XYZ file of C-alpha atoms in Angstrom:
777
model
C 10.679 -40.346 -48.223
C 12.311 -36.920 -48.109
C 9.208 -35.245 -49.537
C 6.750 -36.897 -47.175
C 5.271 -34.740 -44.404
C 6.377 -35.142 -40.818
C 4.537 -38.062 -39.289
C 4.800 -37.324 -35.615
C 6.223 -34.902 -33.067
C 10.021 -35.141 -32.562
C 10.727 -36.856 -35.931
C 12.157 -35.147 -39.035
C 10.873 -35.891 -42.563
C 13.815 -38.246 -43.302
C 12.988 -40.405 -40.289
C 15.824 -39.306 -37.989
C 15.021 -38.131 -34.468
C 14.583 -34.357 -34.000
C 15.470 -33.168 -30.482
C 16.216 -29.802 -28.824
C 19.858 -28.843 -28.294
C 21.515 -27.745 -25.029
C 24.800 -25.943 -25.789
C 27.276 -26.256 -22.893
C 30.692 -24.734 -22.374
C 33.544 -25.781 -20.099
C 31.956 -29.250 -19.871
C 31.452 -32.479 -21.823
C 28.733 -34.994 -20.971
C 29.254 -38.749 -21.414
C 26.737 -41.592 -21.852
C 25.836 -43.704 -18.847
C 26.419 -40.856 -16.358
C 24.166 -38.369 -14.580
C 25.153 -34.703 -14.846
C 23.688 -31.596 -13.231
C 23.457 -28.522 -15.459
C 22.560 -24.917 -14.594
C 20.560 -23.596 -17.597
C 20.499 -19.790 -17.901
C 20.385 -18.873 -21.596
C 16.909 -18.152 -22.958
C 17.290 -20.422 -26.000
C 18.324 -23.356 -23.800
C 15.448 -22.648 -21.380
C 12.929 -22.743 -24.247
C 14.438 -25.990 -25.549
C 14.360 -27.585 -22.110
C 10.786 -26.544 -21.359
C 9.584 -27.911 -24.689
C 11.165 -31.337 -24.119
C 10.002 -31.560 -20.467
C 6.440 -31.511 -21.750
C 7.166 -34.293 -24.232
C 9.834 -36.952 -24.689
C 12.256 -35.393 -22.140
C 15.109 -36.073 -24.593
C 17.728 -33.434 -25.321
C 21.033 -33.359 -27.235
C 23.987 -31.973 -25.240
C 26.638 -30.439 -27.531
C 29.834 -28.716 -26.361
C 30.940 -25.340 -27.729
C 34.109 -24.965 -29.716
C 34.699 -21.448 -28.345
C 33.717 -21.007 -24.688
C 33.409 -17.195 -24.996
C 30.467 -17.282 -27.440
C 27.263 -16.215 -25.630
C 24.716 -17.152 -28.319
C 26.183 -20.161 -30.192
C 25.055 -21.192 -33.667
C 25.475 -24.535 -35.462
C 29.016 -23.600 -36.544
C 30.030 -23.002 -32.913
C 29.115 -26.529 -31.753
C 30.807 -29.920 -32.103
C 28.898 -32.501 -34.165
C 29.346 -35.424 -31.782
C 27.363 -35.109 -28.566
C 25.375 -37.074 -26.002
C 21.678 -37.782 -26.343
C 20.378 -37.393 -22.779
C 17.183 -37.780 -20.799
C 16.037 -34.905 -18.559
C 15.280 -36.543 -15.210
C 14.308 -33.431 -13.248
C 14.178 -29.667 -13.809
C 14.088 -27.418 -10.739
C 13.141 -23.709 -11.269
C 15.329 -21.182 -9.429
C 14.289 -17.694 -8.194
C 16.161 -15.954 -11.070
C 13.992 -17.815 -13.700
C 16.874 -20.190 -14.544
C 16.641 -23.985 -14.229
C 18.791 -26.628 -12.585
C 18.352 -29.848 -14.562
C 19.559 -33.408 -13.958
C 20.516 -35.201 -17.210
C 21.250 -38.899 -17.745
C 23.428 -39.612 -20.762
C 21.948 -42.272 -23.065
C 24.290 -42.681 -26.052
C 26.640 -40.959 -28.467
C 24.961 -39.413 -31.506
C 25.873 -37.164 -34.400
C 24.046 -33.903 -35.106
C 23.595 -33.894 -38.878
C 21.448 -30.798 -39.172
C 21.216 -28.043 -36.509
C 18.399 -25.557 -37.038
C 16.631 -22.715 -35.197
C 13.047 -23.510 -34.262
C 10.836 -21.423 -31.979
C 13.771 -19.367 -30.658
C 15.870 -22.427 -29.686
C 18.258 -24.852 -31.393
C 17.036 -28.242 -32.642
C 19.009 -31.002 -34.347
C 18.461 -34.177 -36.321
C 20.474 -36.919 -34.625
C 21.921 -40.103 -36.086
C 23.263 -43.102 -34.242
C 27.051 -43.605 -34.317
C 28.312 -47.168 -34.228
C 30.939 -47.829 -31.560
C 33.716 -50.356 -32.217
C 33.640 -52.852 -29.363
C 36.411 -55.324 -28.505
C 36.388 -58.275 -26.150
C 39.903 -59.718 -26.107
C 42.920 -60.002 -23.831
C 44.182 -56.530 -24.795
C 40.851 -55.019 -23.754
C 40.947 -56.825 -20.394
C 44.531 -55.661 -19.754
C 43.709 -52.049 -20.612
C 40.680 -52.083 -18.322
C 42.668 -53.445 -15.352
C 45.494 -50.943 -15.934
C 43.023 -48.045 -16.074
C 41.283 -49.119 -12.840
C 44.617 -49.560 -11.022
C 45.982 -46.214 -12.195
C 42.682 -44.434 -11.412
C 42.764 -45.891 -7.878
C 46.187 -44.326 -7.341
C 45.004 -40.964 -8.721
C 42.006 -40.956 -6.366
C 44.299 -41.617 -3.389
C 46.586 -38.700 -4.322
C 44.006 -36.178 -5.559
C 41.626 -35.011 -2.824
C 39.389 -33.309 -5.417
C 38.227 -36.674 -6.793
C 35.633 -38.202 -4.411
C 36.493 -41.684 -3.080
C 32.958 -42.836 -3.970
C 33.978 -42.700 -7.637
C 36.051 -45.886 -7.144
C 33.025 -47.908 -6.053
C 31.130 -47.211 -9.256
C 34.156 -47.675 -11.523
C 35.062 -51.098 -10.095
C 31.638 -52.505 -11.008
C 31.690 -51.503 -14.704
C 32.313 -54.424 -17.088
C 32.002 -52.496 -20.379
C 35.211 -51.065 -21.839
C 33.475 -48.019 -23.338
C 31.514 -47.175 -20.165
C 34.671 -47.657 -18.044
C 36.619 -45.163 -20.122
C 33.711 -42.657 -20.024
C 33.244 -43.064 -16.251
C 36.957 -42.506 -15.484
C 37.417 -39.466 -17.731
C 34.240 -37.920 -16.260
C 36.034 -37.544 -12.879
C 39.408 -36.350 -14.211
C 40.310 -32.618 -14.041
C 41.335 -32.255 -17.697
C 40.519 -29.711 -20.377
C 37.113 -29.892 -22.153
C 38.822 -30.341 -25.554
C 40.535 -33.509 -24.301
C 37.193 -34.824 -23.070
C 35.632 -33.994 -26.446
C 38.367 -36.041 -28.210
C 37.513 -38.987 -25.979
C 33.791 -38.505 -26.687
C 34.461 -38.620 -30.426
C 36.648 -41.762 -30.191
C 34.405 -44.699 -31.113
C 36.974 -47.530 -30.769
C 36.816 -48.808 -27.183
C 40.456 -50.020 -27.086
C 41.779 -46.738 -28.469
C 39.636 -44.808 -25.968
C 41.028 -46.914 -23.092
C 44.572 -46.291 -24.316
C 43.955 -42.522 -24.387
C 42.496 -42.653 -20.862
C 45.465 -44.702 -19.616
C 47.902 -42.133 -20.996
C 46.027 -39.338 -19.269
C 45.940 -41.278 -15.978
C 49.658 -42.049 -16.161
C 50.512 -38.377 -16.666
C 48.133 -37.299 -13.890
C 49.707 -39.869 -11.532
C 53.213 -38.596 -12.294
C 52.143 -35.001 -11.615
C 50.486 -35.979 -8.328
C 53.504 -38.066 -7.227
C 55.829 -35.144 -7.932
C 53.522 -32.754 -6.083
C 53.471 -35.084 -3.051
C 57.279 -35.311 -3.101
C 57.585 -31.518 -3.182
C 55.227 -31.134 -0.214
C 57.137 -33.689 1.834
C 60.423 -31.969 1.031
C 59.043 -28.587 2.068
C 57.654 -29.987 5.333
C 60.973 -31.623 6.080
C 62.893 -28.431 5.416
C 60.675 -26.392 7.719
C 62.691 -25.460 10.766
C 61.720 -25.441 14.390
C 60.831 -21.747 14.231
C 58.365 -22.265 11.397
C 56.658 -25.128 13.191
C 56.404 -23.034 16.343
C 54.880 -20.214 14.313
C 52.215 -22.510 12.881
C 51.491 -24.002 16.292
C 51.048 -20.554 17.803
C 48.683 -19.568 14.993
C 46.671 -22.725 15.578
C 46.551 -21.929 19.290
C 45.202 -18.431 18.526
C 42.467 -19.904 16.340
C 41.497 -22.409 19.034
C 41.339 -19.674 21.691
C 39.270 -17.474 19.369
C 36.805 -20.282 18.736
C 36.505 -20.927 22.465
C 35.743 -17.223 23.073
C 33.129 -17.255 20.293
C 31.560 -20.324 21.874
C 31.392 -18.571 25.221
C 29.821 -15.538 23.510
C 27.304 -17.832 21.840
C 26.432 -19.370 25.188
C 25.951 -15.866 26.609
C 23.800 -14.853 23.608
C 21.624 -17.953 23.989
C 21.070 -17.303 27.694
C 20.258 -13.658 26.974
C 17.587 -14.669 24.455
C 16.224 -17.263 26.864
C 15.857 -14.646 29.621
C 14.197 -12.180 27.249
C 11.756 -14.849 26.099
C 10.804 -15.603 29.711
C 10.288 -11.894 30.482
C 8.341 -11.097 27.296
C 5.026 -12.494 28.554
C 4.478 -14.703 25.510
C 1.727 -17.309 25.595
C 2.896 -20.954 25.852
C 2.445 -21.513 22.124
C 4.757 -18.614 21.248
C 7.324 -19.633 23.899
C 7.518 -23.131 22.421
C 8.123 -21.623 18.982
C 10.782 -19.232 20.282
C 12.689 -21.967 22.143
C 12.673 -24.125 19.025
C 14.252 -21.289 17.030
C 16.741 -20.734 19.852
C 17.971 -24.326 19.452
C 18.470 -23.693 15.748
C 20.504 -20.589 16.542
C 22.697 -22.554 18.949
C 23.447 -25.166 16.278
C 24.138 -22.736 13.413
C 27.624 -21.298 12.718
C 28.228 -17.798 14.163
C 28.352 -15.874 10.878
C 25.988 -18.033 8.830
C 23.055 -16.426 6.967
C 20.680 -18.812 8.768
C 21.901 -17.497 12.113
C 21.157 -13.901 11.085
C 17.629 -14.873 9.985
C 16.959 -16.607 13.319
C 18.329 -13.622 15.299
C 16.048 -11.190 13.455
C 13.076 -13.459 14.102
C 13.847 -13.817 17.817
C 14.397 -10.050 18.154
C 10.963 -9.463 16.625
C 9.312 -12.019 18.909
C 10.772 -10.713 22.167
C 10.121 -7.059 21.250
C 6.420 -7.563 20.558
C 4.168 -6.278 23.379
C 2.634 -9.653 24.230
C 1.497 -8.561 27.696
C 2.155 -4.792 27.773
C -1.041 -2.741 28.115
C -1.414 1.000 28.680
C -4.009 1.979 31.245
C -7.136 3.492 29.694
C -8.242 6.945 30.876
C -11.943 6.616 30.127
C -13.145 10.023 31.368
C -15.891 11.211 29.034
C -15.899 14.745 30.426
C -12.142 15.114 29.948
C -12.404 13.657 26.455
C -15.150 16.155 25.551
C -12.966 19.055 26.730
C -10.013 17.754 24.712
C -12.050 17.339 21.521
C -13.569 20.797 21.943
C -10.142 22.317 22.511
C -8.425 20.685 19.534
C -11.220 20.636 16.929
C -13.680 23.273 15.767
C -17.133 22.221 14.577
C -17.798 18.530 13.778
C -20.433 18.435 16.505
C -22.147 15.246 15.297
C -18.782 13.484 14.965
C -17.696 14.494 18.474
C -21.036 13.428 19.882
C -20.746 9.929 18.351
C -17.163 9.519 19.600
C -18.138 10.510 23.139
C -20.985 7.971 23.014
C -18.470 5.282 22.124
C -16.119 6.293 24.950
C -19.000 6.338 27.419
C -19.993 2.780 26.509
C -16.402 1.629 26.969
C -16.242 3.391 30.336
C -19.374 1.649 31.607
C -18.740 -1.816 30.168
C -15.025 -1.895 31.008
C -14.656 -3.742 27.730
C -12.112 -3.252 25.010
C -14.356 -4.627 22.275
C -16.581 -2.454 20.149
C -17.489 -1.552 16.576
C -14.812 -0.453 14.119
C -15.280 3.246 13.402
C -14.805 4.412 9.815
C -14.404 8.161 9.237
C -15.597 9.043 5.723
C -15.093 12.459 4.203
C -13.023 14.575 1.812
C -9.338 15.320 2.508
C -8.455 17.944 5.085
C -11.610 17.789 7.221
C -9.851 16.380 10.311
C -10.284 12.590 10.120
C -6.693 11.758 11.102
C -6.430 14.474 13.734
C -9.686 13.316 15.371
C -8.309 9.763 15.577
C -5.119 11.080 17.178
C -7.226 13.016 19.711
C -9.183 9.840 20.559
C -5.907 8.090 21.383
C -4.827 11.035 23.534
C -8.178 11.147 25.334
C -7.971 7.414 26.125
C -4.319 7.583 27.179
C -3.304 5.129 24.454
C -0.455 5.006 21.954
C -1.314 6.076 18.395
C -0.222 4.164 15.271
C -1.012 5.304 11.728
C -0.885 2.745 8.901
C -1.181 4.241 5.409
C -3.016 1.807 3.116
C -3.022 3.939 -0.038
C -1.892 1.812 -2.979
C -1.438 -1.409 -0.960
C -1.951 -4.404 -3.296
C 0.088 -7.095 -1.544
C -1.444 -9.230 1.212
C 2.010 -9.563 2.786
C 1.935 -5.821 3.593
C -0.773 -6.607 6.168
C -0.080 -10.219 7.118
C 3.724 -10.229 6.716
C 6.128 -12.208 4.536
C 6.920 -15.847 5.160
C 10.435 -16.412 6.480
C 11.332 -18.576 3.506
C 11.973 -15.349 1.554
C 15.156 -13.312 1.903
C 14.524 -10.002 3.646
C 11.126 -11.049 4.973
C 9.449 -8.749 7.515
C 6.336 -8.731 9.692
C 3.197 -7.033 8.387
C 2.417 -3.384 9.041
C 0.086 -4.154 11.949
C 2.670 -6.211 13.854
C 5.406 -3.717 12.991
C 3.256 -0.883 14.380
C 2.616 -2.800 17.615
C 6.340 -3.490 18.027
C 7.230 0.171 17.442
C 4.645 1.575 19.888
C 5.416 -1.009 22.593
C 1.797 -1.604 23.680
C -0.807 -4.236 22.863
C -3.774 -1.848 23.016
C -2.959 1.214 20.886
C -5.309 3.136 18.624
C -4.415 1.999 15.091
C -5.558 4.260 12.275
C -6.020 2.426 8.955
C -5.695 5.464 6.717
C -7.295 5.515 3.244
C -8.857 2.066 3.454
C -10.764 2.847 0.246
C -7.459 2.807 -1.694
C -6.810 -0.888 -0.955
C -7.080 -3.101 -4.036
C -6.360 -6.696 -4.994
C -3.122 -7.316 -6.898
C -1.021 -10.156 -8.247
C 0.269 -10.881 -4.717
C -3.173 -11.513 -3.207
C -5.982 -9.405 -1.749
C -5.068 -7.332 1.354
C -8.770 -7.152 2.217
C -8.785 -10.749 3.444
C -5.963 -9.989 5.895
C -7.734 -6.827 7.100
C -10.906 -8.845 7.693
C -9.095 -11.136 10.119
C -7.572 -8.163 11.930
C -10.828 -6.182 12.193
C -13.290 -8.977 12.940
C -13.762 -9.091 16.719
C -14.573 -12.807 16.504
C -11.226 -13.635 14.867
C -8.631 -11.053 15.832
C -7.907 -12.609 19.229
C -5.772 -15.140 17.312
C -4.390 -13.086 14.427
C -1.540 -14.935 12.681
C 1.154 -12.940 10.927
C 3.024 -15.008 8.321
C 6.377 -13.849 9.693
C 5.538 -14.391 13.380
C 3.871 -17.781 12.676
C 2.115 -17.803 16.035
C -1.243 -16.231 17.073
C -1.246 -12.697 18.496
C -4.187 -11.161 20.375
C -5.448 -7.988 18.646
C -8.724 -7.789 20.576
C -7.409 -4.946 22.758
C -6.572 -2.731 19.748
C -8.979 0.083 18.868
C -9.068 0.163 15.068
C -10.234 3.318 13.272
C -10.426 3.498 9.482
C -10.602 6.518 7.182
C -11.868 6.801 3.608
C -12.688 9.529 1.124
C -15.569 7.684 -0.562
C -17.496 4.874 1.107
C -18.413 3.419 -2.287
C -14.755 2.482 -2.861
C -14.408 0.563 0.433
C -14.631 -3.231 -0.156
C -18.067 -4.557 0.780
C -16.648 -7.114 3.216
C -14.963 -4.329 5.195
C -18.032 -2.061 5.119
C -20.014 -4.807 6.820
C -17.722 -4.644 9.866
C -17.553 -0.861 10.211
C -19.719 1.883 11.606
C -19.551 4.873 9.278
C -19.172 8.399 10.670
C -19.444 11.036 7.924
C -17.259 14.131 7.904
C -18.861 16.861 5.812
C -17.249 19.846 4.152
C -16.561 22.936 6.251
C -18.570 26.082 5.722
C -16.792 29.358 5.049
C -17.443 30.511 8.625
C -15.990 27.262 10.013
C -12.890 27.621 7.845
C -12.427 31.190 9.056
C -12.656 30.126 12.706
C -10.310 27.154 12.185
C -7.819 29.388 10.426
C -7.950 32.039 13.152
C -7.923 29.696 16.176
C -5.735 26.778 15.047
C -3.917 27.213 11.737
C -2.569 30.750 12.094
C -1.049 30.270 15.601
C 0.639 27.066 14.429
C 1.960 28.761 11.285
C 3.436 31.559 13.393
C 5.140 29.085 15.714
C 6.578 26.906 12.948
C 8.018 29.936 11.138
C 9.651 31.430 14.248
C 7.234 34.339 14.672
C 6.009 35.685 17.977
C 2.192 35.874 18.426
C 2.226 39.671 17.889
C 4.694 39.774 14.970
C 1.975 39.355 12.335
C -1.715 40.298 12.153
C -3.990 38.678 9.578
C -7.339 40.416 9.266
C -10.670 38.590 9.031
C -11.177 40.107 5.577
C -7.862 38.576 4.480
C -8.926 35.167 5.737
C -12.193 35.447 3.785
C -10.262 36.408 0.654
C -7.952 33.403 1.093
C -10.904 31.055 1.525
C -12.881 32.409 -1.452
C -10.134 33.067 -4.021
C -7.195 30.826 -3.094
C -8.552 27.699 -1.374
C -11.607 26.198 -3.084
C -11.738 22.932 -1.065
C -13.775 20.872 1.383
C -11.211 20.912 4.223
C -8.534 23.338 5.337
C -5.284 21.952 3.939
C -4.926 24.582 1.223
C -5.788 27.317 3.723
C -3.023 25.982 5.986
C -0.517 26.140 3.113
C -1.484 29.705 2.211
C -1.141 30.847 5.833
C 2.278 29.169 5.965
C 3.290 31.144 2.858
C 2.167 34.419 4.409
C 4.055 33.663 7.631
C 7.227 32.828 5.696
C 7.042 36.175 3.902
C 6.505 37.924 7.243
C 9.393 36.014 8.844
C 11.682 37.240 6.085
C 10.649 40.852 6.738
C 11.220 40.429 10.494
C 14.659 38.934 9.818
C 15.485 41.961 7.622
C 14.597 44.329 10.481
C 11.057 45.406 9.569
C 8.875 46.922 12.259
C 6.313 44.685 13.928
C 3.458 43.893 13.959
C 3.229 43.253 10.191
C -0.318 43.774 8.948
C -1.527 41.337 6.281
C -4.500 42.911 4.513
C -6.063 41.566 1.278
C -3.790 43.703 -0.939
C -0.665 42.527 0.892
C -1.824 38.908 0.734
C -2.337 39.165 -3.040
C 1.120 40.712 -3.435
C 2.645 37.803 -1.513
C 0.588 34.973 -3.026
C 0.017 36.199 -6.591
C -3.239 36.460 -8.453
C -6.265 34.499 -7.127
C -6.353 30.885 -8.266
C -10.112 30.346 -7.976
C -11.570 33.699 -8.956
C -15.210 33.177 -9.929
C -15.879 33.834 -13.616
C -18.704 36.302 -14.191
C -20.337 34.189 -16.941
C -20.938 31.344 -14.465
C -23.932 33.272 -13.129
C -25.232 34.457 -16.505
C -28.276 32.733 -18.026
C -27.387 30.454 -20.953
C -29.192 28.139 -23.337
C -28.335 24.448 -23.033
C -26.078 24.893 -19.976
C -27.186 23.766 -16.513
C -25.173 23.525 -13.293
C -25.182 20.255 -11.375
C -23.906 19.350 -7.926
C -21.701 16.284 -7.414
C -19.554 14.778 -4.680
C -15.987 13.605 -5.264
C -13.088 12.581 -3.039
C -12.338 16.280 -2.552
C -15.894 17.113 -1.378
C -18.768 18.821 -3.146
C -18.309 20.444 -6.569
C -20.363 22.241 -9.202
C -20.261 20.784 -12.716
C -21.612 22.324 -15.895
C -23.690 20.141 -18.244
C -23.682 21.446 -21.824
C -26.130 20.339 -24.522
C -25.894 21.088 -28.244
C -28.472 20.201 -30.931
C -27.810 19.743 -34.632
C -29.424 18.327 -37.721
C -28.869 14.572 -37.963
C -25.946 13.522 -40.164
C -27.486 10.164 -40.995
C -30.896 8.670 -41.365
C -31.370 8.345 -37.605
C -30.706 10.896 -34.858
C -27.809 10.060 -32.568
C -26.794 10.834 -28.984
C -23.164 11.913 -28.459
C -21.700 11.728 -24.939
C -18.305 13.295 -24.166
C -16.425 14.314 -21.039
C -15.068 10.965 -19.772
C -18.418 9.692 -18.457
C -18.795 6.400 -16.595
C -21.375 3.740 -17.426
C -23.817 4.845 -14.701
C -23.768 8.471 -15.886
C -24.207 7.418 -19.511
C -27.352 5.516 -18.570
C -28.539 8.500 -16.533
C -28.153 10.789 -19.589
C -30.061 8.344 -21.792
C -32.875 8.155 -19.234
C -33.010 11.962 -19.013
C -33.262 12.283 -22.817
C -36.117 9.776 -22.971
C -37.888 11.545 -20.122
C -37.561 14.976 -21.772
C -38.811 13.673 -25.142
C -41.892 12.240 -23.444
C -42.705 15.557 -21.699
C -41.716 18.293 -24.200
C -43.250 18.318 -27.700
C -40.270 20.211 -29.156
C -37.989 17.313 -28.156
C -39.821 14.871 -30.418
C -38.220 16.269 -33.625
C -35.302 14.280 -35.036
C -32.123 16.033 -33.876
C -28.630 14.880 -33.020
C -27.985 15.536 -29.312
C -24.488 16.158 -27.944
C -24.126 16.141 -24.143
C -20.766 17.266 -22.798
C -19.337 17.712 -19.301
C -16.207 19.929 -19.314
C -12.853 18.860 -17.823
C -12.709 15.641 -19.827
C -9.470 14.591 -18.098
C -11.447 13.945 -14.890
C -13.564 10.729 -14.833
C -17.216 11.320 -13.970
C -19.800 8.800 -12.866
C -22.967 8.480 -10.813
C -26.720 9.006 -11.313
C -27.130 12.331 -9.476
C -26.705 14.429 -12.652
C -29.946 13.121 -14.173
C -32.134 16.149 -13.383
C -29.322 18.523 -14.442
C -29.079 16.834 -17.859
C -32.864 16.961 -18.191
C -32.916 20.732 -17.516
C -30.112 21.343 -20.033
C -31.926 19.245 -22.660
C -35.227 21.051 -22.050
C -33.421 24.395 -22.381
C -31.858 23.379 -25.697
C -35.053 21.933 -27.205
C -37.267 24.897 -26.108
C -34.535 27.507 -26.726
C -35.028 28.840 -23.164
C -32.206 30.126 -20.976
C -31.214 28.374 -17.742
C -30.773 30.664 -14.771
C -27.078 30.932 -13.881
C -27.708 31.209 -10.131
C -29.463 27.815 -9.984
C -27.711 24.523 -9.188
C -29.404 21.156 -8.930
C -28.981 17.479 -8.127
C -31.145 14.395 -8.310
C -31.631 11.144 -10.169
C -34.378 11.030 -12.806
C -36.667 8.248 -14.026
C -38.157 7.744 -17.478
C -41.479 9.075 -16.189
C -39.823 12.263 -14.980
C -39.757 11.543 -11.266
C -36.803 12.972 -9.305
C -35.222 10.465 -6.902
C -33.086 11.231 -3.807
C -29.263 11.272 -3.848
C -26.475 11.380 -1.257
C -23.957 14.007 -0.141
C -26.542 16.765 0.324
C -24.465 18.764 2.836
C -21.342 18.818 0.644
C -23.364 19.668 -2.454
C -25.159 22.623 -0.835
C -21.898 24.017 0.510
C -20.356 23.678 -2.957
C -23.302 25.581 -4.461
C -22.868 28.339 -1.893
C -19.136 28.572 -2.606
C -19.828 28.824 -6.346
C -22.185 31.767 -5.870
C -25.429 29.891 -6.528
C -28.452 31.072 -4.624
C -31.150 28.582 -5.647
C -30.684 24.835 -5.234
C -33.096 22.287 -6.670
C -33.211 19.198 -4.450
C -35.304 15.998 -4.537
C -38.182 16.205 -2.080
C -37.159 12.893 -0.505
C -33.879 14.543 0.568
C -35.684 16.949 2.921
C -34.494 15.083 6.083
C -30.876 15.541 4.939
C -31.205 19.317 5.315
C -30.828 18.851 9.075
C -27.119 18.159 8.500
C -26.603 21.440 6.622
C -25.413 24.360 8.798
C -28.052 26.986 9.502
C -25.794 29.740 8.181
C -25.673 28.014 4.779
C -29.425 27.382 4.666
C -30.130 31.042 5.364
C -28.079 32.047 2.306
C -29.622 29.448 -0.027
C -33.111 29.088 -1.442
C -33.632 25.317 -1.421
C -36.486 24.181 -3.692
C -37.752 20.620 -3.137
C -39.174 18.962 -6.265
C -40.813 15.633 -7.036
C -40.787 15.774 -10.838
C -38.599 17.103 -13.615
C -41.411 19.427 -14.730
C -41.160 21.272 -11.403
C -37.411 21.640 -11.950
C -38.050 23.075 -15.442
C -40.346 25.729 -14.013
C -37.706 26.824 -11.479
C -34.574 26.702 -13.642
C -35.787 27.832 -17.096
C -36.430 31.486 -17.806
């Protein structure tokens, strides 16, 4: 039998039962009783989880040494209790609280490690039962003595007597009594190992007799001490009791005052009937809870949040389109199409007297004024302004709030912003909505949908507030860097307003009119303490701040003003002139100086125009040809290209091979886009790749002053792309003078500033062959 394979789960080869082991310390479990155990150790958790999915049987063994953290077989007693796991409740710290019912005494004959937990083969142990007069006498004596111990020891619950009196088995009676006695675990283990029922009863009776003597002596000592207490001691205790009673009465009066204060605040808050009913229900809970209880603190925080929300507080709108136009013109340079659309929206609100309207979404690179425009809208309307940064938000509770079942729960960001601003109709800016993503804690997009949808947001439910709140009066404005990254469900509810890159002239005017005066003020300079020439501003824009917006220009002007402030503090004469040479001495060498070879003609190198989160950029596409290493020519793509761009390169190669005879020869083609650390994707580089391939196959140079964009088909047709304004401004900043553009993008040239169009030679093409004629020398 020993060599036969295991026949079924939970049975060892020799036929004995194989069960997981729970090692316990400071406790001994007995058969016939239900025990609650807090399981923390990883090995015990694994053992318990494995048996909960199967037979639910587990062997409880006590440790010999209570200080051992990871016990082995040598650290455990052999005799234990085979138990049944009735229920296992998971706790927040990954531990389990399990209810065990002892079945019978067993012996662990072989303890082994299996799957990271202890398992044991168990064998039945035969108990020696007796049913004679001596057994009856011992049972009665034990019950009588245990009754006296329960009367003297307040730590033993009186309910224990009811169960003990109904037991008619000598062994179960002894186990039930010793289970309730406060004795050492080793004594309990000796009783567990005693198999003779009469001997076990005798041991229990001895323990009960000693416990009764100790309790009788303790009672006698207490009575003697109370008797010896003099009148002064009794008076002292009475006075202390009186102080406690008076203190409790004062706390009760304070509680009554607190309850009435909350009731008055609830009545004045303007809550709807549904919210008032909820608040009064929580107020009753607060009145019933102890003063310093954790539950009372949770209820207070909840009521404070409820009464501080602006349920009925509205700021009066100042819908004056003419005044709004003057404010936008005063605070923002350029952005004429954006201002025009915003004024249209304000005019509609002024005529309709309605708070509803489309959700505006400002899309554009960083630093072009999206946030500042939203703040100006709030100022023009006379509303409070709340900015909610959504970058990196992956938890739905950030928007909808945490349920109050969790410790430290809070309302969502929308409700928190309303509470902080104190008005129900602010302008809420949802900044960087394209950075929202689904995570393990849910999808924040679903919560934003409820808040932004005009058909639903009149009854927006925050998980913490647990009652509907009307968001229909809120003017939501969203911002994003790339519209492609905004979730489709949100795009459907938004009206997109594009913010393009600034031209060099616009940056110069913004720097002179807005950024420089603010930099002077923030650095403690008077308006005439420093003079920055127009030539210096141009040098900063060209060589130090290659960007779509004006953030870097603002930082450079701040640096210049700090240097000037130091000179003024040291006693230098004013005004301090900042010319280009002085600016370079203060700021160091130029960071974006244009390399001369960028404009030189090269073979296999073409310049493409792309749009990223930072605006338009120029990207070089390099192509190298070599003899094939294997039997078939291969295409190598490097530069951290996305799937869409890889397909665009493959389409461009097929198109070039169908148009140029030299491209039909078997050659390995390597296409590379520099700056491999930056991910690149999109179809707009198709015509650029085609030009670089044609240059490499025909050994013709590509003009260095030409930049291009456009998607290409297998038949060589050039398709339109987006971001034309940003791409043309990027080409101008990079020193390019000729831009190849798809002919279908001709209407997009209306968005490009006239000053930029005058400096660029825009060539509209329909096919790749036309692009080859323009770009190849």
